[in-house]
Coordinates of C-alpha atoms in Angstrom, one line a residue:
M289 CA 24.3 -9.9 -10.9
H290 CA 22.4 -7.3 -8.9
E291 CA 21.0 -8.5 -5.6
I292 CA 17.4 -7.9 -6.8
D293 CA 18.0 -10.0 -9.9
F294 CA 19.6 -12.7 -7.8
K295 CA 16.6 -12.8 -5.4
L296 CA 14.0 -13.0 -8.2
T297 CA 16.0 -15.5 -10.2
K298 CA 16.1 -17.7 -7.1
L299 CA 12.3 -17.5 -6.8
L300 CA 12.0 -18.9 -10.4
E301 CA 14.7 -21.6 -9.9
K302 CA 13.0 -22.8 -6.7
S303 CA 9.6 -22.8 -8.4
K304 CA 8.1 -20.2 -6.0
T305 CA 6.3 -18.7 -9.0
P306 CA 6.0 -19.4 -12.7
S307 CA 6.9 -15.8 -13.6
V308 CA 7.7 -12.5 -12.0
Q309 CA 8.1 -8.9 -13.3
Y310 CA 9.5 -6.0 -11.3
L311 CA 9.9 -2.3 -12.0
L312 CA 11.4 0.4 -9.8
F313 CA 11.1 3.9 -11.3
N314 CA 11.0 7.7 -10.9
R315 CA 8.7 10.1 -12.7
E316 CA 10.5 9.7 -16.0
N317 CA 12.6 6.6 -16.1
I318 CA 13.0 3.0 -15.1
I319 CA 15.7 2.6 -12.4
H320 CA 15.6 -1.2 -12.2
K321 CA 13.7 -3.9 -14.2
F322 CA 13.4 -7.6 -14.0
I323 CA 11.4 -9.9 -16.3
G324 CA 11.6 -13.7 -15.9
G325 CA 9.7 -16.9 -16.1
C326 CA 6.8 -18.4 -18.0
S327 CA 3.3 -17.1 -18.7
N328 CA 2.3 -20.6 -19.9
I329 CA 4.0 -23.5 -18.3
K330 CA 2.7 -26.2 -20.6
D331 CA 3.9 -24.3 -23.7
Q332 CA 7.0 -22.8 -22.0
K333 CA 6.0 -19.4 -23.2
K334 CA 8.2 -16.7 -21.7
V335 CA 6.8 -13.5 -20.2
D336 CA 7.7 -10.2 -21.8
Q337 CA 6.8 -6.5 -21.5
Y338 CA 3.4 -7.2 -23.3
T339 CA 2.3 -9.9 -20.8
T340 CA -0.8 -9.0 -18.8
Y341 CA -1.7 -10.1 -15.3
N342 CA -4.9 -9.9 -13.2
A343 CA -4.3 -7.0 -10.8
F344 CA -7.2 -7.8 -8.5
S345 CA -7.5 -5.3 -5.6
V346 CA -5.0 -2.8 -7.1
T347 CA -8.1 -1.8 -9.0
K348 CA -9.5 -0.1 -5.9
T349 CA -7.0 2.7 -6.3
F350 CA -8.5 3.4 -9.7
T351 CA -12.0 3.4 -8.3
A352 CA -10.8 5.9 -5.6
L353 CA -9.2 8.1 -8.2
A354 CA -12.4 8.2 -10.2
I355 CA -14.3 9.3 -7.1
M356 CA -11.8 12.1 -6.5
Q357 CA -12.1 13.2 -10.1
L358 CA -15.9 13.5 -9.8
A359 CA -15.5 15.3 -6.5
E360 CA -13.1 17.7 -8.1
A361 CA -15.7 18.4 -10.8
G362 CA -18.2 19.4 -8.1
K363 CA -20.5 16.4 -8.5
F364 CA -20.4 15.7 -4.7
S365 CA -18.2 16.0 -1.7
I366 CA -16.5 13.0 -0.2
D367 CA -17.9 14.3 3.2
D368 CA -21.4 13.6 1.9
P369 CA -23.3 10.7 3.5
V370 CA -23.6 7.9 0.9
K371 CA -27.3 7.7 1.6
K372 CA -27.7 11.3 0.2
H373 CA -26.8 10.1 -3.3
L374 CA -27.7 6.4 -3.2
N375 CA -31.3 6.0 -2.0
Q376 CA -31.0 2.2 -1.8
F377 CA -27.9 2.2 0.3
P378 CA -28.6 -0.4 2.9
Y379 CA -26.3 0.6 5.7
G380 CA -27.9 3.7 7.1
S381 CA -27.2 7.5 6.9
T382 CA -24.0 7.8 9.1
I383 CA -21.5 6.4 6.5
K384 CA -19.8 9.0 4.4
I385 CA -18.2 8.6 1.0
W386 CA -14.7 9.0 2.5
H387 CA -15.5 6.2 5.0
L388 CA -15.9 3.9 2.0
L389 CA -12.6 5.1 0.5
A390 CA -10.7 4.6 3.7
H391 CA -12.2 1.3 4.6
S392 CA -13.6 2.7 7.9
S393 CA -17.3 2.3 7.2
G394 CA -17.8 -0.9 9.3
I395 CA -19.4 -2.7 6.3
P396 CA -18.8 -6.5 6.4
N397 CA -16.2 -8.1 4.2
P398 CA -17.4 -11.6 3.1
N399 CA -14.7 -13.8 1.5
P400 CA -14.6 -12.8 -2.2
L401 CA -12.7 -15.9 -3.6
S402 CA -16.0 -17.4 -4.9
W403 CA -17.0 -14.2 -6.6
V404 CA -15.7 -15.2 -10.0
H405 CA -17.2 -16.4 -13.3
L406 CA -15.9 -17.8 -16.5
P407 CA -15.5 -15.8 -19.8
E408 CA -18.5 -17.4 -21.4
A409 CA -20.7 -16.1 -18.6
H410 CA -19.2 -12.6 -18.6
Q411 CA -21.3 -10.8 -21.1
N412 CA -24.6 -11.7 -19.4
F413 CA -23.5 -11.8 -15.8
D414 CA -25.9 -9.8 -13.6
R415 CA -23.7 -8.2 -11.0
I416 CA -26.5 -6.0 -9.6
K417 CA -28.5 -9.1 -8.7
F418 CA -25.5 -10.9 -7.3
F419 CA -24.4 -8.1 -5.0
N420 CA -28.0 -7.3 -3.8
H421 CA -28.1 -10.8 -2.5
I422 CA -24.7 -10.2 -0.7
F423 CA -25.9 -6.9 0.8
N424 CA -29.1 -8.6 2.1
K425 CA -27.1 -11.4 3.6
Y426 CA -24.5 -9.2 5.3
N427 CA -26.7 -6.3 6.3
K428 CA -25.2 -5.1 9.6
I429 CA -22.2 -2.7 10.1
K430 CA -19.7 -3.3 12.9
P431 CA -18.1 -1.2 14.3
E432 CA -19.6 2.3 13.8
P433 CA -18.0 4.4 11.0
N434 CA -14.4 5.4 11.6
Q435 CA -14.0 3.5 14.8
K436 CA -11.3 1.5 13.1
F437 CA -9.9 0.3 9.8
K438 CA -11.8 -2.6 8.4
Y439 CA -11.1 -3.7 4.9
S440 CA -14.2 -4.5 2.8
N441 CA -14.6 -5.1 -0.9
L442 CA -18.2 -4.0 -0.6
N443 CA -17.2 -0.4 0.1
Y444 CA -16.0 -0.2 -3.5
I445 CA -19.2 -1.6 -5.0
F446 CA -21.0 1.5 -3.6
L447 CA -18.3 3.8 -4.9
S448 CA -18.8 2.4 -8.4
Q449 CA -22.5 3.1 -8.1
L450 CA -21.7 6.7 -7.3
I451 CA -19.3 6.8 -10.3
E452 CA -22.0 5.5 -12.6
K453 CA -24.7 7.8 -11.2
F454 CA -22.7 11.0 -11.6
S455 CA -20.9 10.2 -14.8
G456 CA -23.7 8.7 -16.7
Q457 CA -21.4 5.9 -17.8
N458 CA -20.9 2.4 -16.6
Y459 CA -18.0 2.0 -14.3
E460 CA -15.6 0.3 -16.8
D461 CA -16.2 3.0 -19.5
Y462 CA -15.6 5.8 -17.1
V463 CA -12.2 4.4 -16.0
R464 CA -11.3 3.7 -19.6
D465 CA -12.1 7.3 -20.7
F466 CA -10.8 9.3 -17.7
I467 CA -7.9 7.2 -16.4
V468 CA -6.6 4.8 -19.0
K469 CA -6.9 7.0 -22.1
P470 CA -5.2 10.0 -20.5
L471 CA -2.3 7.7 -19.8
D472 CA -2.1 6.9 -23.5
L473 CA -2.6 3.3 -22.8
Y474 CA -4.2 0.8 -25.2
P475 CA -6.7 -1.9 -24.1
S476 CA -4.0 -4.5 -24.7
E477 CA -2.0 -2.8 -21.9
L478 CA -4.7 -2.0 -19.4
D479 CA -8.4 -2.9 -19.4
F480 CA -11.1 -4.9 -17.6
E481 CA -11.1 -7.7 -20.2
I482 CA -8.5 -10.1 -21.5
F483 CA -7.5 -8.4 -24.7
S484 CA -5.2 -11.2 -26.0
K485 CA -5.2 -14.8 -24.7
N486 CA -1.7 -15.2 -26.1
N487 CA -0.3 -12.3 -24.1
H488 CA -2.2 -13.0 -20.9
A489 CA -0.3 -14.9 -18.2
I490 CA -2.1 -18.0 -17.0
G491 CA -2.6 -18.0 -13.2
Y492 CA -1.3 -20.9 -11.2
Q493 CA -1.7 -22.5 -7.8
K494 CA 1.0 -24.8 -6.2
Q495 CA -0.5 -28.3 -6.1
R496 CA 1.0 -29.3 -2.8
S497 CA 0.1 -26.3 -0.6
F498 CA -2.2 -25.4 2.2
I499 CA -3.7 -22.7 0.0
N500 CA -4.7 -25.3 -2.6
Y501 CA -6.4 -27.3 0.2
L502 CA -8.3 -24.2 1.4
M503 CA -9.2 -23.3 -2.2
G504 CA -11.5 -26.3 -2.4
F505 CA -13.7 -24.8 0.3
F506 CA -14.3 -21.6 -1.6
I507 CA -14.6 -22.5 -5.3
D508 CA -15.5 -25.4 -7.5
K509 CA -12.0 -26.4 -8.6
S510 CA -13.3 -28.7 -11.3
K511 CA -15.1 -25.7 -12.9
F512 CA -12.5 -23.0 -12.4
M513 CA -9.2 -24.9 -12.5
G514 CA -7.5 -27.1 -15.1
K515 CA -5.4 -30.3 -15.0
D516 CA -2.1 -30.4 -13.1
E517 CA 1.0 -29.2 -14.9
G518 CA 3.8 -30.7 -12.9
I519 CA 3.8 -29.0 -9.5
W520 CA 1.3 -26.3 -10.6
I521 CA -2.4 -26.3 -11.2
P522 CA -3.6 -23.7 -13.8
F523 CA -6.6 -21.5 -13.3
K524 CA -9.0 -21.1 -16.2
R525 CA -9.4 -17.5 -17.4
L526 CA -11.7 -15.8 -14.9
Y527 CA -13.4 -12.5 -14.3
V528 CA -14.4 -11.1 -10.8
N529 CA -18.1 -10.5 -10.2
H530 CA -17.6 -6.7 -10.0
P531 CA -14.8 -4.8 -11.7
S532 CA -14.6 -2.0 -9.2
Y533 CA -12.9 -4.0 -6.4
G534 CA -10.6 -6.2 -8.5
G535 CA -11.3 -6.3 -12.2
L536 CA -8.3 -4.6 -13.9
I537 CA -5.9 -6.6 -16.1
G538 CA -2.7 -5.1 -17.4
T539 CA 1.0 -5.1 -17.9
P540 CA 3.5 -4.0 -15.2
T541 CA 4.5 -1.1 -17.5
A542 CA 0.9 0.2 -17.6
F543 CA 0.7 0.3 -13.8
M544 CA 4.1 2.0 -13.8
K545 CA 2.8 4.8 -16.1
Y546 CA -0.2 5.2 -13.8
I547 CA 2.0 5.8 -10.7
Q548 CA 4.4 8.0 -12.7
E549 CA 1.4 10.3 -13.6
L550 CA 0.4 10.5 -9.9
L551 CA 4.0 11.6 -9.1
K552 CA 3.8 14.6 -11.4
S553 CA 3.1 18.1 -10.1
N554 CA 0.8 18.7 -13.1
S555 CA -0.9 15.4 -13.3
K556 CA -3.5 14.7 -16.0
L557 CA -5.5 12.7 -13.6
L558 CA -6.0 14.9 -10.5
N559 CA -5.0 18.2 -9.1
S560 CA -2.3 18.3 -6.4
K561 CA -4.8 18.9 -3.6
S562 CA -6.7 15.7 -4.4
I563 CA -3.5 13.7 -4.8
K564 CA -2.4 14.8 -1.4
L565 CA -5.7 13.7 0.0
L566 CA -5.3 10.2 -1.6
F567 CA -2.0 9.9 0.1
T568 CA -2.9 11.1 3.6
E569 CA -3.3 8.5 6.3
N570 CA -6.7 8.4 7.9
V571 CA -7.1 9.0 11.6
T572 CA -9.9 7.1 13.4
N573 CA -12.3 8.6 15.9
N574 CA -10.0 7.7 18.8
G575 CA -7.1 9.5 17.2
K576 CA -5.2 6.5 16.0
A577 CA -3.6 6.3 12.5
S578 CA -5.5 3.6 10.6
G579 CA -2.7 2.6 8.2
M580 CA -4.9 3.5 5.2
G581 CA -5.3 6.6 3.1
L582 CA -8.0 6.9 0.5
S583 CA -7.6 3.4 -0.9
W584 CA -3.8 3.3 -0.3
F585 CA -2.1 1.4 2.6
S586 CA 0.5 3.4 4.4
G587 CA 3.9 2.2 5.5
K588 CA 7.6 3.1 5.8
L589 CA 10.8 1.6 4.3
N590 CA 14.2 2.8 5.5
G591 CA 12.6 5.9 7.0
F592 CA 10.7 6.9 3.9
R593 CA 6.9 7.0 3.8
Y594 CA 5.2 5.0 1.0
F595 CA 1.6 4.2 0.0
A596 CA 0.8 0.9 -1.5
H597 CA -1.8 -1.6 -2.5
P598 CA -1.6 -5.4 -3.0
G599 CA -3.8 -7.4 -5.3
G600 CA -4.2 -11.1 -4.8
G601 CA -6.5 -14.0 -5.5
G602 CA -6.6 -17.2 -7.4
G603 CA -3.6 -17.5 -9.7
Y604 CA -2.1 -14.0 -9.3
Y605 CA -0.5 -11.6 -6.8
C606 CA 0.9 -8.1 -7.3
E607 CA 1.9 -5.0 -5.4
L608 CA 1.9 -1.3 -6.4
R609 CA 3.8 1.3 -4.4
I610 CA 4.5 5.0 -4.5
Y611 CA 7.1 7.0 -2.5
P612 CA 5.8 10.6 -2.5
E613 CA 8.9 12.2 -0.9
L614 CA 11.3 10.5 -3.3
K615 CA 9.1 10.8 -6.4
M616 CA 9.6 7.1 -7.0
G617 CA 7.4 4.0 -7.3
S618 CA 7.5 0.3 -7.8
V619 CA 5.4 -2.6 -9.1
I620 CA 5.7 -6.4 -8.9
M621 CA 3.5 -8.9 -10.6
F622 CA 3.3 -12.7 -10.2
N623 CA 1.2 -15.4 -11.9
R624 CA 0.8 -17.4 -8.7
T625 CA -1.8 -17.2 -6.0
G626 CA -1.4 -14.7 -3.2
W627 CA -4.0 -13.9 -0.5
T628 CA -2.4 -11.6 2.0
N629 CA -0.4 -8.3 1.9
E630 CA 3.1 -9.8 1.6
R631 CA 4.9 -6.5 1.4
F632 CA 7.2 -8.2 -1.0
L633 CA 8.5 -4.9 -2.4
D634 CA 10.2 -4.2 0.9
K635 CA 12.7 -7.0 0.0
L636 CA 13.5 -5.4 -3.3
D637 CA 13.0 -1.6 -3.0
K638 CA 15.3 -1.4 0.0
H639 CA 18.4 -1.9 -2.2
Y640 CA 17.7 1.5 -3.8
I641 CA 15.7 3.4 -1.3
K642 CA 18.6 3.4 1.2
I643 CA 20.8 5.4 -1.2
Y644 CA 18.3 8.2 -2.1

């Protein structure tokens, strides 16, 4: 058994996650694949290549890509002040579009765990009203733009407003038409809605855990979570209150195809200049590297630069990574809660990165 398969099998055997899927790949082919565990513990339904997971904040990379596409089309410059295009922007005239992309705007980042709703509320959910209340409540920036890296989901709400204004489409439809469709993906593979209940992994939370204790302070567990299933508590199917910072739902293979397209020199999604900008680490006003490109975290593994984004929340955790020099990428998806950037891919990718 390969060391990667051994590590991931142990996770399942020790009940660290109900399921896990991992892919390491280059521009054309899969180098290593692991699929294991259950998407539904109660029914003992096994995961497969068609199983979808909530990707949460990985969605931000799609939002950034959409912004770069519109900038390429001449709709605006990412050096423009946000206020120039969004009259109701509440944080002044010094914040530029690229500050939002690079999480250097200074806009606050309220905890988003409670920003969820059930499927029955999805069609009529008023996200404009919800977030106007959030903007009014958290209305001060600190520090000033580009003083330092400061992650904020709110940055990406405003980016979605720019996308909608300059495309004439709602955010979800733009991403479907200009990112998902060019990748030849179906809604069952990648979308903002749960296409098939049977193929969607139920998200779980370990019953006896500190995270489960904390969860009670942020959400109504009786409303959003089900009854215990052994050591796990299932989440009900949920949607985040705005798709632009965390709404995508898809298969690991779909996210692999997304990365593979960005690795190509003649990408359908962006020209090479814009892709290079996405994967350039931002430098703050005091000359320090921020650890963030345009929506992508920067890091190194065995001497090779990568750009990555985690996605975590109630019931799910995933990581997406691209190695520009090696023309390689990786993705891992779990149906268990994750809150922080675990850099889990370091533990797996290292077995291949060292030999390239």
